[in-house]
């Protein structure tokens, strides 16, 4: 199947996190499963090639829409029409079987360009109504009504979208994945001085959370704290393999990628029960889940796990099994393909009436 993956604002480069990493893992899984995904993203760097092949086996097309530099969403809006025309021209010559758009800017340009060739659009919101930008509000309302299917990244996001009026009957959860061959328990281990190692991975909520971790490290002998976020991705597996416990304690989390990397390396995780982390970490099986902003509970949980080697080993083994069984690239590719088929890929449908020109104008895109 030919899949157009539209990610206007997030290039799936190896060092990217968040939406870019989510798109990269999904495309890699689809590619190794025999499909043909192509990512379309805005060219935001003059040194980036117009088209390049990613390590995951898919192509990335960088669309010339606006100046090749970083733009705010407000600045980007006036260039979405150029992005739309580029897609329409590309797809007229070689139409995809399905379009999967990520974030509202991608959804808007995809909806218009795909309408011209009668191809279904699957949309992932990656956040909903988080700014006062009028064009965003109009576009998200349009996408909620007109997308052939909605793909959420976690059960928490699906529930939130449902509360906001997005149809649950046409929504599926396809989470982020992880390269379990790269993040693996076997391989080089980062050298350290023999102390127990707590690795902080992903964003860390400030205030009580960070101070609680520091208090545990200070109170326990022979424990050191290392920030995995300061380590290049190429060196991260070796660092994670050296960890006794990984802490992933943000105030919100859409993807859970940082926790998945640690779990894939067989490391138990202490995480806050927010967003995708509530799906990723099985409490008392692969790690420990605590409430957000509960610094006292975080400190108690971390201290107890550091003191229990048997429990850490059990959690680490289960964590690796959890990743292989639920978050492998092939598993996520199969789930994505189910979504595309439900959306009508391969059948000349769009999942509803096409957006009219007035709605597109209201959303701020020239047609």
mmCIF file of N, CA, C and O in Angstrom, residues 259-309:
data_model
loop_
_atom_site.group_PDB
_atom_site.id
_atom_site.type_symbol
_atom_site.label_atom_id
_atom_site.label_comp_id
_atom_site.label_asym_id
_atom_site.label_seq_id
_atom_site.Cartn_x
_atom_site.Cartn_y
_atom_site.Cartn_z
ATOM 1 N N UNK A 259 10.040 6.272 27.925
ATOM 2 C CA UNK A 259 9.843 5.100 28.774
ATOM 3 C C UNK A 259 9.993 3.817 27.967
ATOM 4 O O UNK A 259 10.569 2.829 28.454
ATOM 5 N N UNK A 260 9.516 3.805 26.736
ATOM 6 C CA UNK A 260 9.634 2.623 25.878
ATOM 7 C C UNK A 260 11.090 2.295 25.576
ATOM 8 O O UNK A 260 11.467 1.118 25.527
ATOM 9 N N UNK A 261 11.911 3.316 25.383
ATOM 10 C CA UNK A 261 13.331 3.062 25.134
ATOM 11 C C UNK A 261 13.980 2.356 26.319
ATOM 12 O O UNK A 261 14.752 1.404 26.146
ATOM 13 N N UNK A 262 13.672 2.820 27.535
ATOM 14 C CA UNK A 262 14.232 2.187 28.731
ATOM 15 C C UNK A 262 13.710 0.766 28.884
ATOM 16 O O UNK A 262 14.470 -0.171 29.167
ATOM 17 N N UNK A 263 12.418 0.582 28.694
ATOM 18 C CA UNK A 263 11.820 -0.739 28.833
ATOM 19 C C UNK A 263 12.372 -1.712 27.808
ATOM 20 O O UNK A 263 12.598 -2.887 28.101
ATOM 21 N N UNK A 264 12.617 -1.224 26.585
ATOM 22 C CA UNK A 264 13.184 -2.087 25.546
ATOM 23 C C UNK A 264 14.574 -2.569 25.922
ATOM 24 O O UNK A 264 15.007 -3.649 25.486
ATOM 25 N N UNK A 265 15.278 -1.793 26.746
ATOM 26 C CA UNK A 265 16.606 -2.186 27.223
ATOM 27 C C UNK A 265 16.535 -3.019 28.499
ATOM 28 O O UNK A 265 17.570 -3.320 29.107
ATOM 29 N N UNK A 266 15.329 -3.394 28.900
ATOM 30 C CA UNK A 266 15.173 -4.235 30.082
ATOM 31 C C UNK A 266 15.329 -3.508 31.392
ATOM 32 O O UNK A 266 15.744 -4.099 32.396
ATOM 33 N N UNK A 267 14.989 -2.221 31.406
ATOM 34 C CA UNK A 267 15.144 -1.404 32.612
ATOM 35 C C UNK A 267 13.768 -1.109 33.210
ATOM 36 O O UNK A 267 12.867 -0.666 32.493
ATOM 37 N N UNK A 268 13.573 -1.333 34.518
ATOM 38 C CA UNK A 268 12.292 -0.986 35.146
ATOM 39 C C UNK A 268 12.110 0.522 35.179
ATOM 40 O O UNK A 268 13.084 1.274 35.289
ATOM 41 N N UNK A 269 10.857 0.950 35.087
ATOM 42 C CA UNK A 269 10.562 2.378 34.987
ATOM 43 C C UNK A 269 9.656 2.817 36.131
ATOM 44 O O UNK A 269 8.662 2.156 36.438
ATOM 45 N N UNK A 270 10.010 3.939 36.736
ATOM 46 C CA UNK A 270 9.117 4.638 37.657
ATOM 47 C C UNK A 270 8.585 5.843 36.888
ATOM 48 O O UNK A 270 9.363 6.690 36.437
ATOM 49 N N UNK A 271 7.269 5.892 36.696
ATOM 50 C CA UNK A 271 6.694 6.907 35.813
ATOM 51 C C UNK A 271 5.458 7.539 36.432
ATOM 52 O O UNK A 271 4.788 6.939 37.284
ATOM 53 N N UNK A 272 5.147 8.745 35.972
ATOM 54 C CA UNK A 272 3.905 9.393 36.377
ATOM 55 C C UNK A 272 2.770 8.877 35.492
ATOM 56 O O UNK A 272 2.944 8.659 34.298
ATOM 57 N N UNK A 273 1.601 8.689 36.102
ATOM 58 C CA UNK A 273 0.448 8.138 35.391
ATOM 59 C C UNK A 273 -0.258 9.244 34.620
ATOM 60 O O UNK A 273 -1.352 9.700 34.981
ATOM 61 N N UNK A 274 0.393 9.691 33.545
ATOM 62 C CA UNK A 274 -0.171 10.751 32.705
ATOM 63 C C UNK A 274 -0.082 10.327 31.249
ATOM 64 O O UNK A 274 0.867 9.666 30.829
ATOM 65 N N UNK A 275 -1.085 10.693 30.468
ATOM 66 C CA UNK A 275 -1.061 10.463 29.030
ATOM 67 C C UNK A 275 -0.745 9.031 28.640
ATOM 68 O O UNK A 275 -1.282 8.070 29.199
ATOM 69 N N UNK A 276 0.164 8.886 27.682
ATOM 70 C CA UNK A 276 0.513 7.575 27.147
ATOM 71 C C UNK A 276 1.204 6.683 28.170
ATOM 72 O O UNK A 276 1.182 5.457 28.040
ATOM 73 N N UNK A 277 1.824 7.279 29.199
ATOM 74 C CA UNK A 277 2.529 6.474 30.196
ATOM 75 C C UNK A 277 1.582 5.542 30.952
ATOM 76 O O UNK A 277 1.980 4.470 31.409
ATOM 77 N N UNK A 278 0.316 5.922 31.070
ATOM 78 C CA UNK A 278 -0.659 5.056 31.735
ATOM 79 C C UNK A 278 -0.927 3.796 30.923
ATOM 80 O O UNK A 278 -1.357 2.782 31.475
ATOM 81 N N UNK A 279 -0.695 3.859 29.619
ATOM 82 C CA UNK A 279 -0.811 2.674 28.762
ATOM 83 C C UNK A 279 0.487 1.876 28.750
ATOM 84 O O UNK A 279 0.479 0.649 28.773
ATOM 85 N N UNK A 280 1.606 2.574 28.688
ATOM 86 C CA UNK A 280 2.902 1.938 28.455
ATOM 87 C C UNK A 280 3.366 1.123 29.663
ATOM 88 O O UNK A 280 3.782 -0.033 29.534
ATOM 89 N N UNK A 281 3.316 1.722 30.840
ATOM 90 C CA UNK A 281 3.855 1.087 32.047
ATOM 91 C C UNK A 281 2.750 0.325 32.767
ATOM 92 O O UNK A 281 1.736 0.909 33.172
ATOM 93 N N UNK A 282 2.931 -0.979 32.933
ATOM 94 C CA UNK A 282 1.988 -1.784 33.710
ATOM 95 C C UNK A 282 2.424 -1.748 35.174
ATOM 96 O O UNK A 282 3.495 -2.251 35.519
ATOM 97 N N UNK A 283 1.615 -1.152 36.053
ATOM 98 C CA UNK A 283 2.031 -1.004 37.457
ATOM 99 C C UNK A 283 2.255 -2.348 38.135
ATOM 100 O O UNK A 283 1.455 -3.275 37.982
ATOM 101 N N UNK A 284 3.376 -2.427 38.826
ATOM 102 C CA UNK A 284 3.785 -3.634 39.554
ATOM 103 C C UNK A 284 4.053 -4.820 38.630
ATOM 104 O O UNK A 284 4.101 -5.961 39.082
ATOM 105 N N UNK A 285 4.221 -4.551 37.347
ATOM 106 C CA UNK A 285 4.595 -5.590 36.383
ATOM 107 C C UNK A 285 5.856 -5.183 35.632
ATOM 108 O O UNK A 285 6.851 -5.905 35.611
ATOM 109 N N UNK A 286 5.818 -4.013 35.003
ATOM 110 C CA UNK A 286 6.991 -3.512 34.273
ATOM 111 C C UNK A 286 7.638 -2.333 34.991
ATOM 112 O O UNK A 286 8.678 -1.849 34.557
ATOM 113 N N UNK A 287 7.006 -1.853 36.050
ATOM 114 C CA UNK A 287 7.525 -0.704 36.773
ATOM 115 C C UNK A 287 6.487 -0.201 37.745
ATOM 116 O O UNK A 287 5.561 -0.923 38.130
ATOM 117 N N UNK A 288 6.619 1.059 38.119
ATOM 118 C CA UNK A 288 5.713 1.666 39.086
ATOM 119 C C UNK A 288 5.116 2.936 38.502
ATOM 120 O O UNK A 288 5.819 3.724 37.865
ATOM 121 N N UNK A 289 3.816 3.134 38.708
ATOM 122 C CA UNK A 289 3.122 4.345 38.286
ATOM 123 C C UNK A 289 2.707 5.133 39.509
ATOM 124 O O UNK A 289 2.171 4.569 40.468
ATOM 125 N N UNK A 290 2.941 6.428 39.461
ATOM 126 C CA UNK A 290 2.550 7.297 40.572
ATOM 127 C C UNK A 290 1.749 8.462 40.014
ATOM 128 O O UNK A 290 1.796 8.757 38.816
ATOM 129 N N UNK A 291 1.004 9.125 40.877
ATOM 130 C CA UNK A 291 0.237 10.277 40.446
ATOM 131 C C UNK A 291 1.136 11.450 40.104
ATOM 132 O O UNK A 291 2.237 11.589 40.645
ATOM 133 N N UNK A 292 0.699 12.309 39.185
ATOM 134 C CA UNK A 292 1.509 13.483 38.857
ATOM 135 C C UNK A 292 1.618 14.432 40.035
ATOM 136 O O UNK A 292 0.700 14.531 40.861
ATOM 137 N N UNK A 293 2.761 15.077 40.145
ATOM 138 C CA UNK A 293 3.029 16.063 41.196
ATOM 139 C C UNK A 293 2.977 15.463 42.602
ATOM 140 O O UNK A 293 2.756 16.175 43.580
ATOM 141 N N UNK A 294 3.166 14.155 42.697
ATOM 142 C CA UNK A 294 3.204 13.494 44.002
ATOM 143 C C UNK A 294 4.659 13.163 44.326
ATOM 144 O O UNK A 294 5.109 12.024 44.195
ATOM 145 N N UNK A 295 5.408 14.176 44.728
ATOM 146 C CA UNK A 295 6.829 14.010 44.958
ATOM 147 C C UNK A 295 7.130 13.015 46.071
ATOM 148 O O UNK A 295 8.096 12.252 45.983
ATOM 149 N N UNK A 296 6.314 13.013 47.095
ATOM 150 C CA UNK A 296 6.560 12.098 48.215
ATOM 151 C C UNK A 296 6.429 10.643 47.757
ATOM 152 O O UNK A 296 7.273 9.803 48.091
ATOM 153 N N UNK A 297 5.378 10.356 47.003
ATOM 154 C CA UNK A 297 5.178 8.974 46.534
ATOM 155 C C UNK A 297 6.279 8.578 45.554
ATOM 156 O O UNK A 297 6.748 7.431 45.549
ATOM 157 N N UNK A 298 6.703 9.506 44.731
ATOM 158 C CA UNK A 298 7.783 9.225 43.792
ATOM 159 C C UNK A 298 9.052 8.842 44.561
ATOM 160 O O UNK A 298 9.713 7.856 44.215
ATOM 161 N N UNK A 299 9.386 9.616 45.568
ATOM 162 C CA UNK A 299 10.594 9.326 46.344
ATOM 163 C C UNK A 299 10.500 7.969 47.032
ATOM 164 O O UNK A 299 11.458 7.178 47.022
ATOM 165 N N UNK A 300 9.350 7.670 47.602
ATOM 166 C CA UNK A 300 9.172 6.382 48.284
ATOM 167 C C UNK A 300 9.283 5.215 47.297
ATOM 168 O O UNK A 300 9.927 4.198 47.599
ATOM 169 N N UNK A 301 8.658 5.352 46.132
ATOM 170 C CA UNK A 301 8.666 4.271 45.140
ATOM 171 C C UNK A 301 10.067 4.037 44.601
ATOM 172 O O UNK A 301 10.515 2.890 44.453
ATOM 173 N N UNK A 302 10.768 5.112 44.305
ATOM 174 C CA UNK A 302 12.113 4.995 43.762
ATOM 175 C C UNK A 302 13.055 4.362 44.788
ATOM 176 O O UNK A 302 13.842 3.455 44.457
ATOM 177 N N UNK A 303 12.945 4.800 46.024
ATOM 178 C CA UNK A 303 13.812 4.263 47.073
ATOM 179 C C UNK A 303 13.548 2.775 47.299
ATOM 180 O O UNK A 303 14.487 1.970 47.432
ATOM 181 N N UNK A 304 12.271 2.376 47.305
ATOM 182 C CA UNK A 304 11.921 0.970 47.516
ATOM 183 C C UNK A 304 12.419 0.093 46.380
ATOM 184 O O UNK A 304 12.909 -1.025 46.602
ATOM 185 N N UNK A 305 12.332 0.585 45.149
ATOM 186 C CA UNK A 305 12.765 -0.211 44.006
ATOM 187 C C UNK A 305 14.286 -0.344 43.966
ATOM 188 O O UNK A 305 14.823 -1.411 43.628
ATOM 189 N N UNK A 306 14.991 0.703 44.328
ATOM 190 C CA UNK A 306 16.447 0.628 44.371
ATOM 191 C C UNK A 306 16.927 -0.384 45.415
ATOM 192 O O UNK A 306 17.997 -0.977 45.269
ATOM 193 N N UNK A 307 16.132 -0.579 46.443
ATOM 194 C CA UNK A 307 16.528 -1.493 47.521
ATOM 195 C C UNK A 307 16.130 -2.947 47.263
ATOM 196 O O UNK A 307 16.452 -3.824 48.058
ATOM 197 N N UNK A 308 15.450 -3.209 46.146
ATOM 198 C CA UNK A 308 14.924 -4.558 45.885
ATOM 199 C C UNK A 308 15.426 -5.051 44.526
ATOM 200 O O UNK A 308 14.795 -4.841 43.495
ATOM 201 N N UNK A 309 16.579 -5.745 44.545
ATOM 202 C CA UNK A 309 17.190 -6.203 43.300
ATOM 203 C C UNK A 309 16.312 -7.219 42.567
ATOM 204 O O UNK A 309 16.195 -7.169 41.329
#
